[in-house]
XYZ file of C-alpha atoms in Angstrom:
391
model
C -77.635 -54.716 -93.537
C -74.069 -55.960 -93.118
C -72.869 -57.686 -89.942
C -70.649 -54.777 -88.892
C -73.674 -52.478 -88.812
C -75.797 -55.097 -87.025
C -73.212 -55.183 -84.243
C -73.814 -51.495 -83.597
C -77.566 -51.880 -83.108
C -79.198 -52.007 -79.693
C -82.693 -53.222 -78.854
C -84.419 -50.052 -77.807
C -87.208 -47.920 -79.224
C -86.412 -44.754 -81.137
C -87.247 -41.785 -78.942
C -85.886 -43.435 -75.797
C -83.942 -41.480 -73.208
C -80.207 -41.799 -72.679
C -80.404 -44.162 -69.711
C -82.512 -46.717 -71.643
C -79.927 -46.729 -74.442
C -76.806 -46.967 -72.314
C -77.947 -49.965 -70.267
C -78.097 -51.943 -73.538
C -74.359 -51.510 -74.013
C -71.674 -53.907 -72.800
C -69.207 -52.867 -70.105
C -66.344 -52.495 -72.651
C -68.513 -50.163 -74.751
C -69.440 -48.088 -71.690
C -65.778 -47.937 -70.683
C -64.894 -46.640 -74.160
C -67.375 -43.775 -73.765
C -66.093 -42.912 -70.294
C -62.493 -42.977 -71.563
C -63.333 -40.385 -74.252
C -64.474 -37.978 -71.526
C -61.539 -38.798 -69.252
C -63.652 -40.599 -66.647
C -62.127 -43.631 -64.938
C -64.024 -46.267 -63.008
C -62.676 -49.253 -61.085
C -62.700 -52.628 -62.824
C -65.046 -53.867 -60.107
C -67.722 -51.319 -61.078
C -71.053 -52.849 -62.041
C -72.541 -52.294 -65.480
C -75.426 -50.250 -64.029
C -72.966 -47.968 -62.234
C -71.003 -47.469 -65.453
C -74.180 -46.707 -67.393
C -75.282 -44.122 -64.808
C -71.849 -42.469 -64.837
C -71.815 -42.439 -68.640
C -75.242 -40.782 -68.674
C -74.003 -38.134 -66.237
C -70.886 -37.219 -68.226
C -72.658 -37.268 -71.596
C -75.330 -34.849 -70.349
C -72.681 -32.610 -68.814
C -70.713 -32.474 -72.062
C -73.414 -32.042 -74.716
C -73.364 -28.236 -74.859
C -69.674 -27.964 -73.960
C -68.674 -30.239 -76.840
C -70.748 -28.524 -79.526
C -69.654 -25.072 -78.382
C -66.010 -26.175 -78.514
C -64.213 -28.884 -80.456
C -67.430 -30.301 -81.918
C -68.757 -27.017 -83.308
C -68.331 -28.285 -86.896
C -70.547 -31.287 -86.089
C -73.430 -29.225 -84.746
C -75.194 -29.157 -88.133
C -74.916 -32.948 -88.424
C -76.233 -33.330 -84.876
C -79.144 -30.981 -85.581
C -80.072 -32.999 -88.681
C -80.001 -36.174 -86.613
C -82.262 -34.603 -83.994
C -84.770 -33.392 -86.561
C -84.710 -36.139 -89.188
C -82.740 -39.120 -87.919
C -80.604 -41.045 -90.389
C -81.311 -44.352 -92.159
C -78.253 -46.344 -93.257
C -77.658 -49.809 -94.698
C -73.910 -50.265 -94.270
C -71.040 -49.454 -91.927
C -69.582 -47.150 -94.603
C -72.737 -45.021 -94.596
C -72.383 -44.774 -90.813
C -68.955 -43.071 -91.001
C -70.208 -39.408 -90.955
C -71.827 -39.901 -87.537
C -69.280 -42.337 -86.090
C -67.798 -39.755 -83.718
C -71.208 -38.798 -82.346
C -71.910 -42.490 -81.754
C -68.540 -42.997 -80.037
C -69.308 -40.159 -77.620
C -72.749 -41.512 -76.739
C -74.657 -38.647 -78.374
C -76.286 -40.928 -80.985
C -77.450 -44.567 -81.047
C -78.371 -47.158 -83.673
C -81.448 -49.398 -83.851
C -82.506 -51.954 -86.462
C -85.077 -50.741 -88.984
C -85.990 -53.678 -91.213
C -83.091 -54.357 -93.571
C -81.493 -51.045 -92.613
C -80.610 -49.213 -89.397
C -81.747 -45.903 -87.925
C -79.379 -43.501 -86.172
C -81.189 -41.368 -83.593
C -80.512 -38.971 -80.719
C -82.072 -39.748 -77.289
C -84.938 -37.459 -76.314
C -83.241 -35.964 -73.263
C -80.102 -35.158 -75.276
C -82.348 -33.373 -77.813
C -83.893 -31.470 -74.926
C -80.503 -30.260 -73.675
C -79.583 -29.130 -77.186
C -82.940 -27.385 -77.669
C -82.679 -25.537 -74.384
C -79.004 -24.737 -74.881
C -78.975 -23.487 -78.474
C -82.420 -22.693 -79.859
C -83.054 -19.990 -77.280
C -79.618 -18.381 -77.326
C -80.780 -15.546 -79.544
C -83.651 -14.726 -77.169
C -81.614 -12.176 -75.218
C -78.785 -9.873 -76.204
C -75.230 -10.353 -75.037
C -74.653 -8.706 -71.636
C -73.686 -5.054 -71.670
C -73.754 -2.332 -69.074
C -77.351 -1.400 -68.211
C -78.804 -3.521 -71.041
C -82.520 -3.801 -70.383
C -84.211 -7.173 -70.110
C -86.245 -7.970 -73.249
C -89.987 -7.407 -73.571
C -91.645 -10.430 -75.209
C -95.269 -10.706 -76.352
C -97.063 -13.795 -75.029
C -98.865 -16.320 -77.234
C -102.200 -16.864 -75.474
C -103.212 -19.799 -77.683
C -102.379 -22.413 -75.035
C -103.661 -25.822 -74.074
C -104.591 -26.475 -70.438
C -101.370 -28.390 -69.953
C -99.297 -25.574 -71.481
C -100.993 -23.028 -69.217
C -100.200 -25.209 -66.195
C -96.568 -25.613 -67.308
C -96.261 -21.834 -67.620
C -97.706 -21.445 -64.129
C -95.008 -23.802 -62.883
C -92.359 -21.914 -64.870
C -93.381 -18.593 -63.312
C -93.406 -19.978 -59.764
C -89.983 -21.563 -60.259
C -88.650 -18.284 -61.691
C -89.676 -16.654 -58.403
C -87.957 -19.420 -56.420
C -84.779 -19.818 -58.511
C -84.402 -16.496 -60.346
C -82.583 -18.250 -63.181
C -82.798 -21.951 -64.018
C -82.461 -24.344 -66.981
C -85.596 -25.419 -68.817
C -84.902 -29.066 -67.953
C -85.429 -28.205 -64.258
C -89.003 -27.225 -65.105
C -89.556 -30.689 -66.575
C -88.027 -32.398 -63.547
C -90.178 -30.487 -61.041
C -93.269 -31.117 -63.182
C -92.492 -34.854 -63.351
C -91.791 -34.912 -59.617
C -95.195 -33.414 -58.754
C -97.274 -35.235 -61.365
C -95.619 -38.630 -60.925
C -95.336 -38.952 -64.681
C -92.939 -37.764 -67.335
C -93.739 -35.024 -69.822
C -92.027 -34.973 -73.218
C -89.145 -32.458 -73.336
C -90.475 -31.054 -76.612
C -93.808 -30.293 -74.907
C -91.925 -28.244 -72.313
C -90.043 -26.340 -75.019
C -93.277 -25.718 -76.927
C -95.004 -24.376 -73.806
C -92.270 -21.954 -72.747
C -91.957 -20.703 -76.334
C -95.450 -19.226 -75.819
C -94.397 -17.265 -72.739
C -94.204 -13.501 -72.678
C -92.919 -10.942 -70.221
C -96.375 -10.854 -68.587
C -95.868 -14.497 -67.571
C -93.221 -13.367 -65.105
C -90.186 -14.689 -66.968
C -88.452 -14.862 -70.319
C -86.173 -17.441 -71.939
C -82.537 -16.687 -72.606
C -79.313 -18.637 -73.132
C -81.109 -21.908 -72.449
C -82.439 -20.666 -69.106
C -85.753 -19.452 -67.747
C -85.146 -16.014 -66.225
C -87.266 -14.046 -63.748
C -88.273 -10.688 -65.222
C -87.876 -9.158 -61.772
C -84.294 -8.611 -62.892
C -84.252 -5.168 -64.535
C -81.162 -5.751 -66.655
C -79.502 -8.597 -68.515
C -76.313 -7.898 -66.559
C -78.068 -8.805 -63.319
C -79.228 -12.053 -64.885
C -75.650 -13.033 -65.674
C -74.595 -11.990 -62.165
C -77.072 -14.488 -60.677
C -75.733 -17.231 -62.956
C -72.225 -16.484 -61.717
C -73.402 -17.023 -58.131
C -74.747 -20.511 -58.856
C -72.396 -23.268 -57.816
C -72.321 -26.208 -60.215
C -72.372 -28.597 -57.261
C -75.559 -27.166 -55.793
C -78.773 -29.127 -56.358
C -81.960 -27.193 -57.088
C -84.601 -27.101 -54.368
C -87.445 -29.341 -55.545
C -90.651 -27.351 -55.192
C -93.843 -29.193 -54.224
C -97.313 -28.307 -55.504
C -97.796 -26.258 -52.316
C -94.624 -24.291 -53.127
C -95.838 -23.702 -56.696
C -99.133 -22.327 -55.364
C -97.296 -20.164 -52.841
C -94.785 -18.660 -55.292
C -97.065 -18.425 -58.324
C -97.743 -14.706 -57.885
C -94.285 -13.571 -56.855
C -91.364 -14.154 -54.481
C -92.408 -14.939 -50.927
C -90.967 -13.447 -47.768
C -91.913 -15.941 -45.075
C -93.315 -14.369 -41.918
C -90.328 -15.602 -39.946
C -89.387 -13.775 -36.725
C -86.231 -12.510 -38.461
C -88.430 -10.623 -40.951
C -90.171 -8.695 -38.177
C -86.897 -7.963 -36.341
C -85.393 -6.315 -39.419
C -88.622 -4.512 -40.358
C -88.912 -3.073 -36.834
C -85.329 -1.860 -37.058
C -86.013 -0.192 -40.424
C -89.317 1.207 -39.136
C -87.377 3.169 -36.540
C -84.918 4.393 -39.179
C -87.654 5.524 -41.605
C -90.151 6.515 -38.900
C -92.771 4.955 -41.177
C -93.943 1.338 -41.012
C -95.304 1.414 -44.575
C -92.000 2.723 -45.914
C -90.187 0.010 -43.934
C -92.368 -2.690 -45.521
C -91.617 -1.361 -49.029
C -87.919 -1.241 -48.164
C -88.071 -4.891 -47.102
C -89.433 -5.816 -50.551
C -86.489 -4.110 -52.223
C -84.021 -5.695 -49.832
C -85.548 -9.061 -50.650
C -84.254 -8.825 -54.241
C -80.776 -8.062 -52.909
C -81.039 -11.141 -50.683
C -82.359 -13.309 -53.518
C -79.429 -12.348 -55.729
C -76.947 -12.688 -52.827
C -75.778 -9.116 -53.360
C -72.361 -8.337 -51.926
C -71.949 -6.238 -48.753
C -70.844 -3.145 -50.688
C -73.938 -3.336 -52.900
C -76.205 -3.574 -49.856
C -74.512 -0.586 -48.202
C -74.740 1.455 -51.435
C -78.425 0.580 -51.705
C -79.118 1.760 -48.160
C -77.340 5.045 -48.890
C -79.570 5.561 -51.949
C -82.580 5.069 -49.683
C -81.178 7.820 -47.420
C -80.735 5.345 -44.578
C -77.704 6.275 -42.460
C -76.357 4.720 -39.282
C -75.454 6.745 -36.224
C -72.437 4.631 -35.352
C -70.643 1.375 -36.083
C -72.690 -0.463 -33.463
C -75.951 0.412 -35.243
C -74.492 -0.523 -38.621
C -73.354 -3.895 -37.287
C -76.847 -4.430 -35.863
C -78.316 -3.867 -39.326
C -75.830 -6.292 -40.930
C -76.607 -8.953 -38.324
C -80.390 -8.590 -38.720
C -80.144 -8.531 -42.527
C -78.016 -11.673 -42.642
C -80.139 -13.579 -40.140
C -83.198 -12.748 -42.261
C -81.408 -13.791 -45.451
C -80.849 -17.234 -43.959
C -84.622 -17.769 -43.780
C -85.272 -16.957 -47.479
C -85.250 -19.114 -50.596
C -82.520 -17.245 -52.377
C -81.668 -17.517 -56.043
C -77.927 -17.843 -55.504
C -78.620 -21.048 -53.519
C -80.839 -22.424 -56.314
C -83.993 -21.920 -54.310
C -82.736 -23.309 -51.017
C -82.803 -21.339 -47.807
C -79.193 -20.912 -46.640
C -80.318 -22.347 -43.295
C -81.216 -25.583 -45.113
C -77.672 -26.000 -46.382
C -74.709 -27.055 -44.307
C -72.888 -24.182 -42.574
C -69.596 -25.264 -44.175
C -71.209 -24.838 -47.607
C -71.929 -21.176 -46.969
C -68.570 -19.833 -45.823
C -67.313 -19.253 -49.375
C -70.322 -17.187 -50.409
C -70.329 -13.407 -50.355
C -72.581 -13.135 -47.303
C -71.048 -13.826 -43.936
C -72.596 -15.870 -41.173
C -72.821 -13.705 -38.036
C -70.812 -15.096 -35.149
C -73.928 -15.453 -32.999
C -75.962 -17.364 -35.598
C -76.065 -21.087 -36.237
C -78.698 -22.041 -38.868
C -78.840 -25.540 -37.427
C -80.210 -24.268 -34.113
C -83.306 -22.318 -33.235
C -82.545 -19.441 -30.868
C -85.226 -19.104 -28.198
C -85.938 -15.629 -26.889
C -87.489 -15.093 -23.469
C -90.439 -12.744 -23.159
C -88.444 -10.486 -20.844
C -85.272 -10.580 -22.955
C -84.191 -7.572 -24.988
C -85.883 -7.631 -28.416
C -83.499 -8.797 -31.178
C -84.535 -5.833 -33.370
C -82.453 -3.518 -31.175
C -85.305 -1.284 -30.003
C -84.161 -1.489 -26.385
C -87.606 -2.734 -25.354
C -88.407 -6.114 -23.877
C -89.320 -8.749 -26.464
C -92.892 -9.055 -25.113
C -93.461 -5.323 -25.625
C -91.993 -5.212 -29.119
C -91.712 -7.785 -31.951
C -93.449 -10.546 -29.996
C -96.713 -8.731 -30.812
C -96.016 -9.121 -34.547
C -95.030 -12.775 -34.649
């Protein structure tokens, strides 16, 4: 192996993750990677800080690069992921030089030769982003979500991963496969191989409560592919997913959960008076929950109520419904907030979303209602004689 090739090698095991590889680089090498992606860091930045920033931008650009200017290199990258590449000279390294320069591939010594490999978590992003793209059709008006047969030949670990995947689909609606790995690692205090996650979710069927499409795990509560893309559009790239605990997984395993918060009973009481049927009101709440989870716009909510033959006698009653609906929404883990309850997020973060914070509501404060106060549901009764009995 010539000296030029030796200089490219780092002391790390094949199969390492991106962070383990990057910390082996010098600051000038890390700066070169950051420069390619247009990221600038102060000269005073520490090597660890540069490595962490490089990892962040590389991960963010893997799919973007191979869908855009690097589309012609996707085959080369796929070969590297599957087979690696053994070389014995700098000249033999030339075909993958650009992938190396961008931090997508790394070089380690292998006897008298060198091995070019792709970090495991970069492989995982590529797997989730490309291998599952054909799992669902392109969005079209009223396109139905796919029906997929499940593979029931599963190990105990795969069955547990699929249980996690279903619960998270109920919490998030739509989420990337790598989030499943992160929540699993978080709860088990150990890492699971990305390929094991991919293998497990490849055995999922519609009966598991989700399907895989466009690199994401998608709740099959969404009746059409269009609605799936609508939820993705609601996600803000700056939002961080809610990290579910084992208790949350157990709670959401069998479906979305409407917490028995006071706001739930206020709205259900209101709807009970409109439908004159408590059972019908409860079923209506379940349907409204999906509108909340998707952060449906005001017009969609109004159109839905009209389809349910729910009319309002005047503007005051309509405004009461909107206020109760929105206050309830703030207590739910909604998909458009990546599983967070809006009340858990800063008020300033919510003003640009399609739902509007009522003027009398501050999610940071708990509003105390006296027993002799008017019930918030709008029944006209005292609180103690109305919803207080339900809470």
